[in-house]
Tab-separated table of N, CA and C in Angstrom:
chain	number	residue	atom	x	y	z
A	1	MET	N	0.840	-1.183	0.000
A	1	MET	CA	0.000	0.000	0.000
A	1	MET	C	0.881	1.241	0.000
A	2	ARG	N	0.526	2.205	-0.823
A	2	ARG	CA	1.298	3.441	-0.919
A	2	ARG	C	0.954	4.394	0.215
A	3	LEU	N	1.953	5.088	0.686
A	3	LEU	CA	1.690	6.174	1.628
A	3	LEU	C	1.092	7.317	0.834
A	4	PHE	N	0.041	7.920	1.329
A	4	PHE	CA	-0.631	8.925	0.538
A	4	PHE	C	-0.660	10.287	1.180
A	5	ARG	N	-0.071	10.489	2.292
A	5	ARG	CA	0.023	11.799	2.909
A	5	ARG	C	1.279	11.868	3.750
A	6	VAL	N	1.937	13.000	3.709
A	6	VAL	CA	3.085	13.207	4.578
A	6	VAL	C	2.624	13.777	5.905
A	7	SER	N	1.902	14.871	5.878
A	7	SER	CA	1.539	15.524	7.129
A	7	SER	C	0.553	14.737	7.952
A	8	VAL	N	-0.105	13.761	7.346
A	8	VAL	CA	-1.101	13.022	8.093
A	8	VAL	C	-0.793	11.538	8.230
A	9	VAL	N	0.389	11.093	7.832
A	9	VAL	CA	0.711	9.677	7.984
A	9	VAL	C	0.589	9.276	9.447
A	10	ALA	N	1.292	9.978	10.317
A	10	ALA	CA	1.205	9.674	11.740
A	10	ALA	C	-0.182	10.004	12.272
A	11	PHE	N	-0.768	11.070	11.773
A	11	PHE	CA	-2.085	11.498	12.215
A	11	PHE	C	-3.139	10.444	11.924
A	12	VAL	N	-3.159	9.920	10.714
A	12	VAL	CA	-4.147	8.902	10.352
A	12	VAL	C	-3.906	7.623	11.153
A	13	ALA	N	-2.656	7.240	11.318
A	13	ALA	CA	-2.351	6.048	12.106
A	13	ALA	C	-2.843	6.217	13.536
A	14	MET	N	-2.596	7.373	14.109
A	14	MET	CA	-3.064	7.620	15.474
A	14	MET	C	-4.587	7.642	15.521
A	15	ALA	N	-5.228	8.171	14.494
A	15	ALA	CA	-6.688	8.214	14.464
A	15	ALA	C	-7.275	6.817	14.472
A	16	VAL	N	-6.710	5.941	13.669
A	16	VAL	CA	-7.212	4.576	13.588
A	16	VAL	C	-6.987	3.840	14.899
A	17	LEU	N	-5.788	3.979	15.463
A	17	LEU	CA	-5.482	3.282	16.706
A	17	LEU	C	-6.242	3.855	17.894
A	18	SER	N	-6.401	5.157	17.926
A	18	SER	CA	-6.993	5.802	19.091
A	18	SER	C	-8.509	5.780	19.086
A	19	SER	N	-9.130	5.729	17.918
A	19	SER	CA	-10.580	5.810	17.881
A	19	SER	C	-11.225	4.624	18.576
A	20	ALA	N	-10.582	3.476	18.539
A	20	ALA	CA	-11.127	2.311	19.217
A	20	ALA	C	-10.995	2.439	20.731
A	21	VAL	N	-10.077	3.279	21.198
A	21	VAL	CA	-9.815	3.417	22.620
A	21	VAL	C	-10.721	4.459	23.270
A	22	ALA	N	-11.160	5.435	22.518
A	22	ALA	CA	-11.888	6.570	23.086
A	22	ALA	C	-13.340	6.205	23.370
A	23	GLN	N	-13.594	5.589	24.494
A	23	GLN	CA	-14.946	5.179	24.852
A	23	GLN	C	-15.571	6.127	25.877
A	24	ALA	N	-14.769	6.866	26.604
A	24	ALA	CA	-15.281	7.769	27.629
A	24	ALA	C	-15.778	9.053	26.984
A	25	SER	N	-16.522	9.846	27.739
A	25	SER	CA	-17.046	11.089	27.188
A	25	SER	C	-15.962	12.160	27.051
A	26	ALA	N	-14.958	12.129	27.911
A	26	ALA	CA	-13.859	13.090	27.801
A	26	ALA	C	-12.883	12.600	26.731
A	27	PRO	N	-12.293	13.517	25.960
A	27	PRO	CA	-11.326	13.071	24.949
A	27	PRO	C	-10.090	12.472	25.594
A	28	ILE	N	-9.478	11.569	24.869
A	28	ILE	CA	-8.233	10.961	25.301
A	28	ILE	C	-7.096	11.716	24.631
A	29	LYS	N	-6.177	12.242	25.433
A	29	LYS	CA	-5.017	12.937	24.885
A	29	LYS	C	-3.871	11.938	24.818
A	30	ASP	N	-3.432	11.654	23.598
A	30	ASP	CA	-2.346	10.714	23.390
A	30	ASP	C	-1.010	11.367	23.714
A	31	PRO	N	-0.001	10.569	24.051
A	31	PRO	CA	1.333	11.132	24.288
A	31	PRO	C	1.824	11.862	23.042
A	32	PRO	N	2.640	12.882	23.216
A	32	PRO	CA	3.139	13.626	22.054
A	32	PRO	C	3.911	12.726	21.096
A	33	SER	N	3.790	13.031	19.837
A	33	SER	CA	4.581	12.388	18.792
A	33	SER	C	5.758	13.319	18.521
A	34	VAL	N	6.947	12.925	18.955
A	34	VAL	CA	8.121	13.789	18.871
A	34	VAL	C	9.242	13.040	18.172
A	35	GLY	N	9.936	13.733	17.277
A	35	GLY	CA	11.090	13.126	16.638
A	35	GLY	C	11.337	13.675	15.253
A	36	THR	N	12.370	13.154	14.618
A	36	THR	CA	12.682	13.505	13.237
A	36	THR	C	12.787	12.213	12.443
A	37	PHE	N	12.313	12.268	11.228
A	37	PHE	CA	12.411	11.107	10.367
A	37	PHE	C	12.263	11.541	8.918
A	38	ASP	N	12.657	10.665	8.015
A	38	ASP	CA	12.603	10.945	6.579
A	38	ASP	C	11.512	10.119	5.918
A	39	ILE	N	10.801	10.760	5.000
A	39	ILE	CA	9.819	10.064	4.184
A	39	ILE	C	10.208	10.283	2.726
A	40	PRO	N	10.711	9.238	2.077
A	40	PRO	CA	11.038	9.378	0.652
A	40	PRO	C	9.774	9.245	-0.197
A	41	LEU	N	9.608	10.169	-1.129
A	41	LEU	CA	8.493	10.106	-2.068
A	41	LEU	C	9.034	9.629	-3.412
A	42	PRO	N	8.405	8.662	-4.032
A	42	PRO	CA	8.913	8.153	-5.311
A	42	PRO	C	8.705	9.154	-6.443
A	43	ALA	N	9.391	8.919	-7.529
A	43	ALA	CA	9.353	9.817	-8.685
A	43	ALA	C	7.948	9.969	-9.259
A	44	GLU	N	7.038	9.075	-8.967
A	44	GLU	CA	5.661	9.198	-9.457
A	44	GLU	C	4.995	10.487	-8.990
A	45	VAL	N	5.393	10.999	-7.836
A	45	VAL	CA	4.742	12.175	-7.272
A	45	VAL	C	5.105	13.434	-8.056
A	46	CYS	N	6.394	13.696	-8.255
A	46	CYS	CA	6.841	14.940	-8.899
A	46	CYS	C	7.548	14.738	-10.242
A	47	GLY	N	7.802	13.513	-10.611
A	47	GLY	CA	8.592	13.271	-11.810
A	47	GLY	C	10.062	13.070	-11.492
A	48	PHE	N	10.427	13.195	-10.216
A	48	PHE	CA	11.779	12.958	-9.707
A	48	PHE	C	11.627	12.599	-8.231
A	49	ASP	N	12.624	11.922	-7.675
A	49	ASP	CA	12.572	11.525	-6.271
A	49	ASP	C	12.585	12.756	-5.370
A	50	VAL	N	11.797	12.704	-4.311
A	50	VAL	CA	11.706	13.780	-3.327
A	50	VAL	C	11.839	13.158	-1.944
A	51	ASN	N	12.534	13.844	-1.049
A	51	ASN	CA	12.624	13.404	0.339
A	51	ASN	C	12.064	14.496	1.240
A	52	VAL	N	11.263	14.074	2.208
A	52	VAL	CA	10.730	14.999	3.208
A	52	VAL	C	11.345	14.616	4.550
A	53	HIS	N	12.154	15.505	5.096
A	53	HIS	CA	12.755	15.302	6.415
A	53	HIS	C	11.865	16.033	7.417
A	54	LEU	N	11.192	15.281	8.287
A	54	LEU	CA	10.217	15.840	9.216
A	54	LEU	C	10.810	16.051	10.597
A	55	THR	N	10.380	17.115	11.237
A	55	THR	CA	10.617	17.339	12.657
A	55	THR	C	9.250	17.546	13.276
A	56	ALA	N	8.860	16.632	14.156
A	56	ALA	CA	7.503	16.641	14.693
A	56	ALA	C	7.491	16.795	16.202
A	57	LYS	N	6.541	17.557	16.667
A	57	LYS	CA	6.199	17.650	18.085
A	57	LYS	C	4.697	17.927	18.128
A	58	GLU	N	3.938	16.848	17.963
A	58	GLU	CA	2.491	16.958	17.856
A	58	GLU	C	1.818	16.129	18.936
A	59	HIS	N	0.556	16.444	19.189
A	59	HIS	CA	-0.246	15.594	20.056
A	59	HIS	C	-1.633	15.445	19.442
A	60	PHE	N	-2.298	14.382	19.864
A	60	PHE	CA	-3.589	14.029	19.297
A	60	PHE	C	-4.602	13.836	20.410
A	61	ARG	N	-5.843	14.170	20.111
A	61	ARG	CA	-6.958	13.926	21.026
A	61	ARG	C	-7.990	13.099	20.269
A	62	THR	N	-8.453	12.046	20.911
A	62	THR	CA	-9.475	11.210	20.310
A	62	THR	C	-10.734	11.296	21.161
A	63	PHE	N	-11.850	11.581	20.505
A	63	PHE	CA	-13.124	11.760	21.169
A	63	PHE	C	-13.948	10.469	21.081
A	64	ALA	N	-14.944	10.353	21.924
A	64	ALA	CA	-15.766	9.143	21.993
A	64	ALA	C	-16.439	8.822	20.663
A	65	ASN	N	-16.713	9.827	19.845
A	65	ASN	CA	-17.361	9.589	18.555
A	65	ASN	C	-16.372	9.187	17.458
A	66	GLY	N	-15.092	9.009	17.814
A	66	GLY	CA	-14.090	8.560	16.850
A	66	GLY	C	-13.319	9.669	16.164
A	67	ILE	N	-13.734	10.908	16.337
A	67	ILE	CA	-13.004	12.028	15.737
A	67	ILE	C	-11.657	12.159	16.442
A	68	THR	N	-10.603	12.315	15.662
A	68	THR	CA	-9.267	12.530	16.199
A	68	THR	C	-8.750	13.865	15.678
A	69	SER	N	-8.277	14.707	16.590
A	69	SER	CA	-7.704	15.993	16.189
A	69	SER	C	-6.225	15.993	16.528
A	70	GLY	N	-5.451	16.660	15.693
A	70	GLY	CA	-4.018	16.765	15.902
A	70	GLY	C	-3.564	18.204	15.794
A	71	GLU	N	-2.622	18.557	16.638
A	71	GLU	CA	-2.057	19.900	16.599
A	71	GLU	C	-0.663	19.867	17.187
A	72	GLY	N	0.061	20.916	16.959
A	72	GLY	CA	1.437	21.008	17.435
A	72	GLY	C	2.333	21.512	16.325
A	73	GLN	N	3.606	21.139	16.380
A	73	GLN	CA	4.573	21.571	15.368
A	73	GLN	C	4.917	20.429	14.429
A	74	LEU	N	4.911	20.732	13.153
A	74	LEU	CA	5.359	19.792	12.135
A	74	LEU	C	6.061	20.627	11.066
A	75	LYS	N	7.367	20.466	10.996
A	75	LYS	CA	8.176	21.217	10.039
A	75	LYS	C	8.957	20.237	9.197
A	76	GLY	N	9.382	20.691	8.033
A	76	GLY	CA	10.121	19.787	7.182
A	76	GLY	C	11.054	20.493	6.227
A	77	THR	N	12.030	19.742	5.780
A	77	THR	CA	12.921	20.169	4.710
A	77	THR	C	12.675	19.215	3.562
A	78	ILE	N	12.270	19.778	2.445
A	78	ILE	CA	11.926	18.981	1.275
A	78	ILE	C	13.037	19.154	0.254
A	79	THR	N	13.593	18.029	-0.197
A	79	THR	CA	14.674	18.082	-1.182
A	79	THR	C	14.297	17.241	-2.390
A	80	GLY	N	14.718	17.740	-3.541
A	80	GLY	CA	14.494	17.015	-4.788
A	80	GLY	C	15.010	17.820	-5.953
A	81	ASN	N	15.493	17.126	-6.968
A	81	ASN	CA	15.953	17.771	-8.193
A	81	ASN	C	17.043	18.816	-7.917
A	82	GLY	N	17.841	18.598	-6.868
A	82	GLY	CA	18.922	19.523	-6.539
A	82	GLY	C	18.489	20.765	-5.779
A	83	HIS	N	17.239	20.829	-5.347
A	83	HIS	CA	16.721	21.997	-4.634
A	83	HIS	C	16.231	21.592	-3.247
A	84	THR	N	16.163	22.591	-2.344
A	84	THR	CA	15.685	22.374	-0.976
A	84	THR	C	14.693	23.468	-0.622
A	85	ILE	N	13.600	23.059	0.034
A	85	ILE	CA	12.574	24.004	0.488
A	85	ILE	C	12.252	23.666	1.935
A	86	ASP	N	12.288	24.669	2.820
A	86	ASP	CA	11.877	24.485	4.211
A	86	ASP	C	10.420	24.900	4.337
A	87	VAL	N	9.619	24.062	5.004
A	87	VAL	CA	8.197	24.359	5.148
A	87	VAL	C	7.739	24.081	6.577
A	88	ASN	N	6.726	24.815	6.987
A	88	ASN	CA	6.015	24.578	8.238
A	88	ASN	C	4.618	24.130	7.843
A	89	PHE	N	4.260	22.907	8.204
A	89	PHE	CA	2.922	22.412	7.860
A	89	PHE	C	2.260	21.827	9.102
A	90	SER	N	2.155	22.671	10.118
A	90	SER	CA	1.701	22.260	11.440
A	90	SER	C	0.185	22.103	11.566
A	91	GLY	N	-0.546	22.357	10.507
A	91	GLY	CA	-1.994	22.150	10.583
A	91	GLY	C	-2.695	23.265	11.317
A	92	PRO	N	-3.694	22.931	12.129
A	92	PRO	CA	-4.119	21.646	12.665
A	92	PRO	C	-4.992	20.861	11.694
A	93	GLY	N	-5.362	19.659	12.120
A	93	GLY	CA	-6.227	18.830	11.303
A	93	GLY	C	-7.000	17.847	12.148
A	94	ARG	N	-7.995	17.223	11.498
A	94	ARG	CA	-8.773	16.202	12.199
A	94	ARG	C	-9.293	15.180	11.210
A	95	THR	N	-9.524	13.997	11.711
A	95	THR	CA	-10.171	12.959	10.918
A	95	THR	C	-11.481	12.585	11.591
A	96	THR	N	-12.466	12.330	10.746
A	96	THR	CA	-13.772	11.878	11.209
A	96	THR	C	-14.066	10.563	10.516
A	97	PRO	N	-14.291	9.487	11.269
A	97	PRO	CA	-14.583	8.211	10.618
A	97	PRO	C	-15.987	8.189	10.033
A	98	ASP	N	-16.146	7.444	8.960
A	98	ASP	CA	-17.462	7.224	8.358
A	98	ASP	C	-18.163	6.149	9.188
A	99	SER	N	-19.314	6.458	9.719
A	99	SER	CA	-20.002	5.512	10.600
A	99	SER	C	-20.448	4.248	9.866
A	100	ALA	N	-20.612	4.318	8.552
A	100	ALA	CA	-21.058	3.154	7.787
A	100	ALA	C	-19.901	2.341	7.204
A	101	ASP	N	-18.706	2.931	7.126
A	101	ASP	CA	-17.573	2.255	6.494
A	101	ASP	C	-16.309	2.514	7.301
A	102	PRO	N	-15.841	1.547	8.068
A	102	PRO	CA	-14.666	1.777	8.926
A	102	PRO	C	-13.368	2.015	8.162
A	103	THR	N	-13.344	1.803	6.858
A	103	THR	CA	-12.126	2.068	6.085
A	103	THR	C	-12.107	3.477	5.507
A	104	THR	N	-13.148	4.270	5.782
A	104	THR	CA	-13.231	5.622	5.226
A	104	THR	C	-13.093	6.671	6.321
A	105	LEU	N	-12.225	7.646	6.074
A	105	LEU	CA	-12.034	8.782	6.969
A	105	LEU	C	-12.245	10.070	6.185
A	106	TYR	N	-12.825	11.055	6.845
A	106	TYR	CA	-12.942	12.389	6.269
A	106	TYR	C	-11.885	13.255	6.927
A	107	LEU	N	-11.043	13.861	6.132
A	107	LEU	CA	-9.930	14.669	6.615
A	107	LEU	C	-10.265	16.141	6.431
A	108	ARG	N	-9.988	16.926	7.466
A	108	ARG	CA	-10.161	18.382	7.403
A	108	ARG	C	-8.872	18.999	7.939
A	109	GLY	N	-8.211	19.789	7.104
A	109	GLY	CA	-6.992	20.469	7.507
A	109	GLY	C	-7.178	21.968	7.460
A	110	GLU	N	-6.535	22.658	8.371
A	110	GLU	CA	-6.539	24.120	8.404
A	110	GLU	C	-5.107	24.586	8.555
A	111	GLY	N	-4.880	25.878	8.405
A	111	GLY	CA	-3.512	26.376	8.525
A	111	GLY	C	-2.679	25.894	7.358
A	112	ASN	N	-1.473	25.427	7.623
A	112	ASN	CA	-0.568	24.916	6.581
A	112	ASN	C	-0.490	23.396	6.674
A	113	ASN	N	-0.689	22.741	5.555
A	113	ASN	CA	-0.619	21.289	5.496
A	113	ASN	C	0.099	20.867	4.234
A	114	LEU	N	0.851	19.792	4.336
A	114	LEU	CA	1.570	19.219	3.197
A	114	LEU	C	0.812	17.975	2.761
A	115	VAL	N	0.433	17.929	1.483
A	115	VAL	CA	-0.289	16.776	0.951
A	115	VAL	C	0.349	16.355	-0.357
A	116	PHE	N	0.325	15.060	-0.636
A	116	PHE	CA	0.826	14.613	-1.931
A	116	PHE	C	-0.081	13.547	-2.500
A	117	PHE	N	-0.015	13.428	-3.818
A	117	PHE	CA	-0.884	12.523	-4.554
A	117	PHE	C	-0.073	11.762	-5.588
A	118	PHE	N	-0.416	10.506	-5.772
A	118	PHE	CA	0.118	9.726	-6.870
A	118	PHE	C	-0.738	9.987	-8.102
A	119	PRO	N	-0.234	9.680	-9.291
A	119	PRO	CA	-1.036	9.888	-10.500
A	119	PRO	C	-2.415	9.226	-10.374
A	120	GLY	N	-3.430	9.959	-10.803
A	120	GLY	CA	-4.799	9.473	-10.774
A	120	GLY	C	-5.550	9.733	-9.486
A	121	GLN	N	-4.870	10.158	-8.417
A	121	GLN	CA	-5.552	10.369	-7.144
A	121	GLN	C	-6.282	11.709	-7.058
A	122	LEU	N	-5.980	12.641	-7.928
A	122	LEU	CA	-6.743	13.893	-7.968
A	122	LEU	C	-7.891	13.807	-8.975
A	123	GLY	N	-7.952	12.735	-9.705
A	123	GLY	CA	-8.978	12.519	-10.714
A	123	GLY	C	-8.382	11.706	-11.847
A	124	PRO	N	-9.218	11.251	-12.758
A	124	PRO	CA	-8.716	10.436	-13.866
A	124	PRO	C	-7.615	11.162	-14.653
A	125	ASP	N	-6.545	10.443	-14.938
A	125	ASP	CA	-5.421	10.937	-15.736
A	125	ASP	C	-4.675	12.120	-15.123
A	126	SER	N	-4.898	12.415	-13.837
A	126	SER	CA	-4.177	13.529	-13.207
A	126	SER	C	-2.750	13.093	-12.887
A	127	PRO	N	-1.802	14.030	-12.982
A	127	PRO	CA	-0.415	13.693	-12.615
A	127	PRO	C	-0.281	13.639	-11.093
A	128	GLY	N	0.867	13.177	-10.623
A	128	GLY	CA	1.158	13.249	-9.200
A	128	GLY	C	1.323	14.700	-8.790
A	129	ALA	N	1.280	14.974	-7.496
A	129	ALA	CA	1.384	16.353	-7.022
A	129	ALA	C	1.879	16.374	-5.582
A	130	LEU	N	2.590	17.443	-5.236
A	130	LEU	CA	3.030	17.720	-3.867
A	130	LEU	C	2.655	19.166	-3.583
A	131	TYR	N	1.712	19.353	-2.666
A	131	TYR	CA	1.164	20.683	-2.390
A	131	TYR	C	1.411	21.098	-0.957
A	132	LEU	N	1.687	22.387	-0.775
A	132	LEU	CA	1.607	23.025	0.528
A	132	LEU	C	0.317	23.832	0.486
A	133	VAL	N	-0.655	23.416	1.291
A	133	VAL	CA	-1.969	24.059	1.298
A	133	VAL	C	-2.006	25.042	2.458
A	134	HIS	N	-2.390	26.282	2.162
A	134	HIS	CA	-2.522	27.342	3.167
A	134	HIS	C	-4.016	27.617	3.320
A	135	GLY	N	-4.609	27.182	4.416
A	135	GLY	CA	-6.039	27.391	4.628
A	135	GLY	C	-6.776	26.070	4.692
A	136	LEU	N	-8.077	26.171	4.599
A	136	LEU	CA	-8.942	25.011	4.764
A	136	LEU	C	-8.886	24.072	3.561
A	137	PHE	N	-8.788	22.756	3.847
A	137	PHE	CA	-9.012	21.755	2.808
A	137	PHE	C	-9.733	20.573	3.427
A	138	THR	N	-10.462	19.863	2.586
A	138	THR	CA	-11.134	18.639	2.999
A	138	THR	C	-10.846	17.563	1.966
A	139	GLU	N	-10.953	16.321	2.432
A	139	GLU	CA	-10.704	15.203	1.536
A	139	GLU	C	-11.243	13.931	2.176
A	140	THR	N	-11.618	12.992	1.333
A	140	THR	CA	-12.038	11.679	1.801
A	140	THR	C	-10.899	10.706	1.545
A	141	LEU	N	-10.549	9.932	2.574
A	141	LEU	CA	-9.467	8.961	2.470
A	141	LEU	C	-10.011	7.558	2.699
A	142	ASN	N	-9.589	6.632	1.863
A	142	ASN	CA	-9.867	5.223	2.088
A	142	ASN	C	-8.582	4.618	2.623
A	143	LEU	N	-8.639	3.974	3.769
A	143	LEU	CA	-7.430	3.447	4.400
A	143	LEU	C	-6.781	2.328	3.596
A	144	LEU	N	-7.507	1.734	2.665
A	144	LEU	CA	-6.960	0.659	1.843
A	144	LEU	C	-6.403	1.153	0.515
A	145	THR	N	-6.987	2.204	-0.042
A	145	THR	CA	-6.594	2.641	-1.384
A	145	THR	C	-6.052	4.057	-1.460
A	146	GLY	N	-6.177	4.841	-0.398
A	146	GLY	CA	-5.677	6.211	-0.407
A	146	GLY	C	-6.782	7.220	-0.648
A	147	PRO	N	-6.429	8.408	-1.149
A	147	PRO	CA	-7.428	9.447	-1.378
A	147	PRO	C	-8.485	8.982	-2.373
A	148	VAL	N	-9.726	9.348	-2.100
A	148	VAL	CA	-10.803	9.068	-3.041
A	148	VAL	C	-10.722	10.144	-4.124
A	149	PRO	N	-10.484	9.751	-5.388
A	149	PRO	CA	-10.312	10.750	-6.460
A	149	PRO	C	-11.480	11.735	-6.522
A	150	GLY	N	-11.120	13.004	-6.692
A	150	GLY	CA	-12.113	14.062	-6.834
A	150	GLY	C	-12.635	14.627	-5.533
A	151	THR	N	-12.127	14.163	-4.374
A	151	THR	CA	-12.657	14.661	-3.102
A	151	THR	C	-11.783	15.723	-2.447
A	152	PHE	N	-10.592	15.976	-2.979
A	152	PHE	CA	-9.728	17.022	-2.421
A	152	PHE	C	-10.286	18.377	-2.828
A	153	VAL	N	-10.664	19.195	-1.823
A	153	VAL	CA	-11.235	20.510	-2.072
A	153	VAL	C	-10.573	21.487	-1.111
A	154	THR	N	-10.203	22.663	-1.617
A	154	THR	CA	-9.622	23.674	-0.736
A	154	THR	C	-10.201	25.042	-1.059
A	155	SER	N	-10.379	25.841	-0.014
A	155	SER	CA	-10.759	27.242	-0.201
A	155	SER	C	-9.544	28.132	0.071
A	156	GLY	N	-8.419	27.501	0.365
A	156	GLY	CA	-7.179	28.229	0.629
A	156	GLY	C	-6.334	28.324	-0.622
A	157	SER	N	-5.091	28.701	-0.434
A	157	SER	CA	-4.164	28.773	-1.568
A	157	SER	C	-3.273	27.532	-1.552
A	158	VAL	N	-2.775	27.196	-2.721
A	158	VAL	CA	-1.968	25.993	-2.877
A	158	VAL	C	-0.641	26.368	-3.530
A	159	THR	N	0.467	25.931	-2.922
A	159	THR	CA	1.785	26.085	-3.537
A	159	THR	C	2.190	24.737	-4.088
A	160	ASP	N	2.466	24.685	-5.387
A	160	ASP	CA	2.877	23.450	-6.051
A	160	ASP	C	4.372	23.263	-5.795
A	161	LEU	N	4.700	22.384	-4.860
A	161	LEU	CA	6.102	22.194	-4.503
A	161	LEU	C	6.872	21.395	-5.554
A	162	CYS	N	6.186	20.581	-6.344
A	162	CYS	CA	6.885	19.905	-7.457
A	162	CYS	C	7.428	20.952	-8.430
A	163	ALA	N	6.592	21.940	-8.753
A	163	ALA	CA	7.029	22.995	-9.676
A	163	ALA	C	8.167	23.806	-9.051
A	164	ALA	N	8.080	24.087	-7.757
A	164	ALA	CA	9.136	24.861	-7.089
A	164	ALA	C	10.450	24.094	-7.072
A	165	LEU	N	10.402	22.782	-6.860
A	165	LEU	CA	11.613	21.971	-6.850
A	165	LEU	C	12.167	21.763	-8.254
A	166	ALA	N	11.319	21.805	-9.250
A	166	ALA	CA	11.743	21.603	-10.636
A	166	ALA	C	12.418	22.831	-11.221
A	167	ALA	N	12.149	23.999	-10.642
A	167	ALA	CA	12.672	25.259	-11.189
A	167	ALA	C	14.168	25.385	-11.023
C-alpha cells in the first residue's frame, strides 16, 4: 500500500489506533509524537525523487465519537531535483470516521498542510502532485486505497512544490 500523505501519515495512524480506545465522554489525549524522520516520495509524485525530512512535536486527542484531532509543530525540509525548500505544515487537522464504512475517513486540515498525490488520485489521468496548502481543505481517504479521487477541495491557496523543486 502506498503512503498517501506526509503531514497526516502519523495522524491517520493515530486516528485509527486511538478511535477504538476513546470510549469515555472526555477526549483521550495521546502522548506527544516527537522526533525527526525521513519520508522518501517516489518519482511518481513529482517526476523525480523527493525526500521529506520531518521534525515533529504533535499531540492528538481522540473523542468518543471517533473524531481525532491533531495539533502542534510539524516542520520539514523537502529536497528534490537539486533543490531544498523548508516548510512549516503544522496544521491543525482532524479525521472523522465514516459511521457506515470503517475504512473511510474524512480529513479536514486548516492552517498549513503538506499533501501529496500519486497519478490518478486527484482525478482520472491527473499527474502526481506535492502541495503546501494554506487554509482550509477537505478530503475523503480510504485506508486501503488512499485518497478518493475528486474529493480534495480547498478554499485556501496551494503552492505546487513539485514545480518549485523543478525550477
